[in-house]
mmCIF file of C-alpha atoms in Angstrom:
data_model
loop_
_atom_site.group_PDB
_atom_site.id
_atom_site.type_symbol
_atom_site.label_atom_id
_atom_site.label_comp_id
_atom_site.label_asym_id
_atom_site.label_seq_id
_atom_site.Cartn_x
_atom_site.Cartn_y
_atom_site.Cartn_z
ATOM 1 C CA UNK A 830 0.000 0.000 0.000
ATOM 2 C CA UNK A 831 2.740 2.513 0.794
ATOM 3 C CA UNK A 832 3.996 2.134 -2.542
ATOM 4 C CA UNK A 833 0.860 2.534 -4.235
ATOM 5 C CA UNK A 834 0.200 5.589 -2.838
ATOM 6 C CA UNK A 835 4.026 6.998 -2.429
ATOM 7 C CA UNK A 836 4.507 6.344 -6.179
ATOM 8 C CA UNK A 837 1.399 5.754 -8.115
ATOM 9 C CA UNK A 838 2.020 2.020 -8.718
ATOM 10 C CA UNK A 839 -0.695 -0.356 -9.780
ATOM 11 C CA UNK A 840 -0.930 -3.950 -8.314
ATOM 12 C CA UNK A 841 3.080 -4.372 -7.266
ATOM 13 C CA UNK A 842 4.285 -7.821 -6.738
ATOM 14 C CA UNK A 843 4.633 -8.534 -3.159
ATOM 15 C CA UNK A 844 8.154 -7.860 -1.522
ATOM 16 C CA UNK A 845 9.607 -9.845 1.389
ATOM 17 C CA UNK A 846 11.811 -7.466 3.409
ATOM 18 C CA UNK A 847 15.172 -7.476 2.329
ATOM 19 C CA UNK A 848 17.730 -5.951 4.499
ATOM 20 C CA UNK A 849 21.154 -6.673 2.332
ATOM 21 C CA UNK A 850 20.866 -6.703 -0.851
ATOM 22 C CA UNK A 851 24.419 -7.669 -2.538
ATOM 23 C CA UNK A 852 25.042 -7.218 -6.331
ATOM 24 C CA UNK A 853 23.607 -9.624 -8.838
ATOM 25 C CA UNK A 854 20.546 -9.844 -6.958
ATOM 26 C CA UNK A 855 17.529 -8.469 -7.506
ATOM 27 C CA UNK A 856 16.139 -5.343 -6.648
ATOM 28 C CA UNK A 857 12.583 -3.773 -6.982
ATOM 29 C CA UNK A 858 12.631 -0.610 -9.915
ATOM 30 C CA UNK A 859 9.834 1.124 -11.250
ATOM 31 C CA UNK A 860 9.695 1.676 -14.869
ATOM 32 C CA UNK A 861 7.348 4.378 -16.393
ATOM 33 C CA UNK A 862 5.634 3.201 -20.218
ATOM 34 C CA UNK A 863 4.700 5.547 -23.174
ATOM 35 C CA UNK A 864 1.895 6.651 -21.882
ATOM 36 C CA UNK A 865 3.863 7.492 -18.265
ATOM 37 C CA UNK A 866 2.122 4.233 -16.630
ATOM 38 C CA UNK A 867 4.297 3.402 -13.933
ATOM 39 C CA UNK A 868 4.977 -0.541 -13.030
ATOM 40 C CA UNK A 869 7.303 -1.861 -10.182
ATOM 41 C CA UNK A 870 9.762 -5.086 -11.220
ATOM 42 C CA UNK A 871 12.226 -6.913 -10.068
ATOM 43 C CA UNK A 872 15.777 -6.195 -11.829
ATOM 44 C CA UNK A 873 19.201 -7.817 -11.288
ATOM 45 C CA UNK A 874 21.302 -5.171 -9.476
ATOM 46 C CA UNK A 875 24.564 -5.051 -11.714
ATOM 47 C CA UNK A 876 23.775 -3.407 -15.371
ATOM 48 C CA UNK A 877 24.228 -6.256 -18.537
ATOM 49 C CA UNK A 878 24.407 -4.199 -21.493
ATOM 50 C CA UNK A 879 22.647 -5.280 -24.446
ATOM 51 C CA UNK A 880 26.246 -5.749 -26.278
ATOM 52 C CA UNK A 881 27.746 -7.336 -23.182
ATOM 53 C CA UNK A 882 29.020 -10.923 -24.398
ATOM 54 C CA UNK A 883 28.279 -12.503 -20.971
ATOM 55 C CA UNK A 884 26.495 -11.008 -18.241
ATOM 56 C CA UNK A 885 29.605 -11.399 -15.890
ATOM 57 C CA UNK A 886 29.950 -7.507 -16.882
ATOM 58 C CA UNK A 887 27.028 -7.167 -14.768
ATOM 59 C CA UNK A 888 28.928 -7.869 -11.350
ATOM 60 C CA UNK A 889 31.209 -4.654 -11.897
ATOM 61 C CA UNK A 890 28.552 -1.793 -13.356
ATOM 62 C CA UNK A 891 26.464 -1.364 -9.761
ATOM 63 C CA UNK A 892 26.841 2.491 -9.856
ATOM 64 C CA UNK A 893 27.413 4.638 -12.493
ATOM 65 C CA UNK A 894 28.671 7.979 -11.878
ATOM 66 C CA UNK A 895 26.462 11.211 -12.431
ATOM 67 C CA UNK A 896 29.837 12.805 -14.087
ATOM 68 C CA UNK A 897 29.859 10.353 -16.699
ATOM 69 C CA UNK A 898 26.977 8.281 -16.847
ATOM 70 C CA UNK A 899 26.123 10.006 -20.455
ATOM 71 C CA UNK A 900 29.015 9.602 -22.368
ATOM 72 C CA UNK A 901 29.919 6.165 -21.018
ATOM 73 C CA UNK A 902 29.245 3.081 -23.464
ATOM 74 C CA UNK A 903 27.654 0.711 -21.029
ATOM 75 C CA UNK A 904 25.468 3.782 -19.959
ATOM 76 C CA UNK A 905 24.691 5.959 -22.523
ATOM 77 C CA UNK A 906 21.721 3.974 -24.482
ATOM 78 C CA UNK A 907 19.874 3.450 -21.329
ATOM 79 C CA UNK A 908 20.472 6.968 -20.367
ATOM 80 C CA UNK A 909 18.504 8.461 -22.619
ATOM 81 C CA UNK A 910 16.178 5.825 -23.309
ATOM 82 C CA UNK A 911 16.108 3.392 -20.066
ATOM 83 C CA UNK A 912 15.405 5.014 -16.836
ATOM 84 C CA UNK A 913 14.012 3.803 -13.698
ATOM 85 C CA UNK A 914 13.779 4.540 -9.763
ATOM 86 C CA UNK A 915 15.206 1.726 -7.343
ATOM 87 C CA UNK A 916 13.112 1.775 -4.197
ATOM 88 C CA UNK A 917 14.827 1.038 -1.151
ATOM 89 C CA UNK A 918 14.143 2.128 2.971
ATOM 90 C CA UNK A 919 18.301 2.898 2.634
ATOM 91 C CA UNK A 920 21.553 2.414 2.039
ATOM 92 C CA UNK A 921 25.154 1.020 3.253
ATOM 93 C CA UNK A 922 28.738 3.064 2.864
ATOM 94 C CA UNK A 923 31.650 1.990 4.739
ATOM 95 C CA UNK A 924 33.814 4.174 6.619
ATOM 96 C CA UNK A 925 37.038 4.303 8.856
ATOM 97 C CA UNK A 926 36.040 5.367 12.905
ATOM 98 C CA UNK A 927 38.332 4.624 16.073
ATOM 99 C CA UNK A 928 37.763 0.899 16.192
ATOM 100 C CA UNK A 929 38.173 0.201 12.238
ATOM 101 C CA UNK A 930 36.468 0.580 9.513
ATOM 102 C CA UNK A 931 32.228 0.190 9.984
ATOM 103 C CA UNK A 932 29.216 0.361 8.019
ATOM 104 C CA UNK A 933 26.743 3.068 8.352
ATOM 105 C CA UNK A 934 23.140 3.374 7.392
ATOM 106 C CA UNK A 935 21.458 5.719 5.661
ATOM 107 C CA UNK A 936 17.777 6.284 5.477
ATOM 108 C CA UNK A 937 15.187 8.863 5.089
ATOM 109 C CA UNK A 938 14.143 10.493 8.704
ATOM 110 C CA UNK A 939 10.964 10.533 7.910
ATOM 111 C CA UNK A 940 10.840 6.425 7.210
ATOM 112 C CA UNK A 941 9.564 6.992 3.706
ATOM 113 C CA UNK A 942 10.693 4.514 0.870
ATOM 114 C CA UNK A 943 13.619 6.426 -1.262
ATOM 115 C CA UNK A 944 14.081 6.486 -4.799
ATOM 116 C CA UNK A 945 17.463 5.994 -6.369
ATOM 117 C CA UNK A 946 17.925 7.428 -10.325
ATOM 118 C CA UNK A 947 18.691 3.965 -11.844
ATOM 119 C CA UNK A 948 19.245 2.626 -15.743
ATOM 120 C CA UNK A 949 17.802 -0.806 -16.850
ATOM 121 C CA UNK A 950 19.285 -2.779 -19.673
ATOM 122 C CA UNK A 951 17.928 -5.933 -21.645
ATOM 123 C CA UNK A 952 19.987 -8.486 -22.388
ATOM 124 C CA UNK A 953 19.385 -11.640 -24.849
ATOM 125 C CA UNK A 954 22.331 -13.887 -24.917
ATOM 126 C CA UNK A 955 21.419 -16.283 -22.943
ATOM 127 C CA UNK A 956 19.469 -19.834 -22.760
ATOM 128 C CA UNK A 957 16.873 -18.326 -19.861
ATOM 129 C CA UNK A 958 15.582 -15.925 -22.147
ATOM 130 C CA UNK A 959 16.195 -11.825 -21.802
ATOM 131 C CA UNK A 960 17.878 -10.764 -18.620
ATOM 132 C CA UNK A 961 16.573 -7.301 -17.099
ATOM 133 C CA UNK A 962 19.112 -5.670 -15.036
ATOM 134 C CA UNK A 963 19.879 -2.174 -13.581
ATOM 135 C CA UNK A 964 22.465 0.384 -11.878
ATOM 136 C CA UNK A 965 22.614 2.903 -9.717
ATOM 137 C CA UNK A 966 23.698 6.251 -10.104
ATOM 138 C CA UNK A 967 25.501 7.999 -7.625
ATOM 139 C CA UNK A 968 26.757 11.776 -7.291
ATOM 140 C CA UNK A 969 29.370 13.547 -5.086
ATOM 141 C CA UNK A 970 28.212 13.212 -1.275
ATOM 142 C CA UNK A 971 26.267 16.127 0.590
ATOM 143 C CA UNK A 972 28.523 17.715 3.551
ATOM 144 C CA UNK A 973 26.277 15.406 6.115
ATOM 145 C CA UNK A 974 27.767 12.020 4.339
ATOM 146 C CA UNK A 975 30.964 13.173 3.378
ATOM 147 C CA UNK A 976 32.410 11.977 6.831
ATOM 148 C CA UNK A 977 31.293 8.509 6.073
ATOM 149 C CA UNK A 978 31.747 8.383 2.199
ATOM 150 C CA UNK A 979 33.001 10.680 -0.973
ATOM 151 C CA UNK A 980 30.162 9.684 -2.736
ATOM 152 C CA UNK A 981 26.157 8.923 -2.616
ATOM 153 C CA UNK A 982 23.250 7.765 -4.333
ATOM 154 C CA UNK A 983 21.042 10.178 -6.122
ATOM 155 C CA UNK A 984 17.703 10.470 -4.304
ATOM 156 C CA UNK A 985 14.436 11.888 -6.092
ATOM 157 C CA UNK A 986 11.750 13.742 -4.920
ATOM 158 C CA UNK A 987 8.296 13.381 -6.066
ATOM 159 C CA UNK A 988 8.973 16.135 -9.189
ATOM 160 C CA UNK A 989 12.527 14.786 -10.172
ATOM 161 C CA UNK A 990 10.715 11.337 -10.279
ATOM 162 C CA UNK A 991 8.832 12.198 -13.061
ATOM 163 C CA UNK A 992 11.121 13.752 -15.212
ATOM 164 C CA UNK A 993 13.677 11.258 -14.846
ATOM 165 C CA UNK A 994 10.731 8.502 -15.788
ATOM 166 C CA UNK A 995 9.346 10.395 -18.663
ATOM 167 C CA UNK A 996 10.775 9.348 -21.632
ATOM 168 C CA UNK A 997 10.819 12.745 -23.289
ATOM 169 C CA UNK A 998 12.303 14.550 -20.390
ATOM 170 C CA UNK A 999 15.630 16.577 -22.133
ATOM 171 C CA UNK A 1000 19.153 15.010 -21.558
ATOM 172 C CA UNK A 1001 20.399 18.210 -19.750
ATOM 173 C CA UNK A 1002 17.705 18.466 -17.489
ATOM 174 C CA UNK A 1003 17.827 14.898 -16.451
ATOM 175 C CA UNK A 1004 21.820 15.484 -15.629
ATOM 176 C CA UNK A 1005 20.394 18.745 -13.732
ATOM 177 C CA UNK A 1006 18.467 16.111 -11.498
ATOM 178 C CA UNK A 1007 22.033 14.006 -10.580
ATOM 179 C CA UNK A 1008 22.559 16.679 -7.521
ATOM 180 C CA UNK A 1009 23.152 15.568 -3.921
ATOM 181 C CA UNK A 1010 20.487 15.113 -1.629
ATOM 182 C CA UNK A 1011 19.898 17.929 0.413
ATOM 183 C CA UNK A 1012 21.201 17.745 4.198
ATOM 184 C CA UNK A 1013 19.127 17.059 6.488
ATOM 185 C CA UNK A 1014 17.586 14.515 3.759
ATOM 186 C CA UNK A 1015 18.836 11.387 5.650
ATOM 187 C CA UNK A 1016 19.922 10.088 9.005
ATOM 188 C CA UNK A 1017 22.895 8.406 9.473
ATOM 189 C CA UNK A 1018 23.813 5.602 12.144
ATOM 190 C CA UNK A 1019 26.698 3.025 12.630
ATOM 191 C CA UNK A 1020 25.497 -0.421 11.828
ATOM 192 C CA UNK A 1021 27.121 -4.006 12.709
ATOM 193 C CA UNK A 1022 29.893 -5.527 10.212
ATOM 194 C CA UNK A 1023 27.554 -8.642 9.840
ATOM 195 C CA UNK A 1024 26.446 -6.804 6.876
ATOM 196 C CA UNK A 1025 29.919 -7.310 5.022
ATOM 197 C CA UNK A 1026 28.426 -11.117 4.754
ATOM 198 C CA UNK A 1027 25.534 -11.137 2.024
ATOM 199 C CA UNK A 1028 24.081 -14.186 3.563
ATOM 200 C CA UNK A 1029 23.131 -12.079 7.033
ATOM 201 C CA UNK A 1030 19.651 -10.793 7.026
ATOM 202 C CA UNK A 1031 17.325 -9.340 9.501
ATOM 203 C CA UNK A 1032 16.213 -6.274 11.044
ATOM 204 C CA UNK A 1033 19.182 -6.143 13.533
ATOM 205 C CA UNK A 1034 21.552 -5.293 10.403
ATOM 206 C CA UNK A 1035 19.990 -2.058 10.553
ATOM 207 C CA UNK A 1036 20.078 -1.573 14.203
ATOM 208 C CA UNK A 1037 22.360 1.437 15.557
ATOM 209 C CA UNK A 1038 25.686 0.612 17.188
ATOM 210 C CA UNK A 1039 28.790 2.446 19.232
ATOM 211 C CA UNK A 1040 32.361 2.026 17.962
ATOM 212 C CA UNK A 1041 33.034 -1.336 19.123
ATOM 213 C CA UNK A 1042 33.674 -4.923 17.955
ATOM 214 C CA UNK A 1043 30.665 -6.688 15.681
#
């Protein structure tokens, strides 16, 4: 229901609560049609362009960078033709504090589900039929995250959304959209390293901890 009414998606699958996703698995994206219908998917997380070979390319283009991410040949098709929002409660960066390096988590303070500007690819070299995958793009870090990490996911707001999902929407103002999110945007806590292992799930990945061994 929160999706449906946060961003005007008809009949989403059902999502089980993920709370690490790890490259090459999926994630949930919504995709916007000709007629600016908007429909949530599942994607693999790790972009397969539609020239790629093997999808093994996949495992290394999980961000692309805002600087680049229109001139760049894995990117630039999808660019200005394949754009989507990755939905996600928030996100992990690792950074160095006085017991070693830690994750931290970012999310929005007001618990609402964040969009991420993403690109989606097809892919049809394989046995299993066409292989839908995305990336992430990410930007230089706001001065709030920039203790943690150089860099940052782009985050839309309800307006940005749907210019980056309309089709039509001018190259140049879709890079004007690549910005960092604003400050007080997200709040920021120090997780356990459990999360370094993909195969750890749960809430208590998410939980807030001190500088100390975990």
């Amino acid at each position: 229901a929160g999706i449906v009414s946060q961003f005007g998606v008809n009949d989403p699958p059902a999502l089980d609560p993920r709370y690490n996703i790890a490259p090459t698995q999926p994630v949930a994206a919504i995709r916007a049609d000709s007629e600016g219908l908007r429909s949530l998917d599942l994607l693999r997380w790790g972009l397969v362009p539609h020239w790629a070979k093997d999808p093994s390319i996949g495992n290394r283009l999980i961000n692309a960078r805002a600087e680049t991410v229109a001139e760049k040949p894995a990117f630039r098709q999808a660019f200005s033709r394949r754009r989507c929002l990755v939905l996600a409660s928030g996100f992990y960066e690792w950074s160095e504090t006085p017991a070693g390096k830690f994750p931290f988590f970012m999310s929005p303070r007001g618990g609402e589900c964040l969009a991420l500007a993403g690109l989606w690819e097809q892919w049809r070299g394989g046995e299993d039929g066409v292989l839908e995958s995305c990336v992430i793009i990410t930007t230089a870090a706001n001065a709030s995250l920039d203790r943690v990490h150089q860099r940052m996911h782009v985050l839309l707001g309800d307006e940005g959304q749907a210019l980056w999902l309309t089709a039509t929407t001018p190259a140049d103002e879709c890079l004007d959209l690549l910005k960092p999110a604003p400050e007080d945007r997200l709040e920021i806590r120090q997780v356990r390293r459990i999360v370094n292992n993909p195969s750890n799930e749960g809430a208590e990945l998410i939980e807030a901890v001190e500088d100390e061994g975990g």
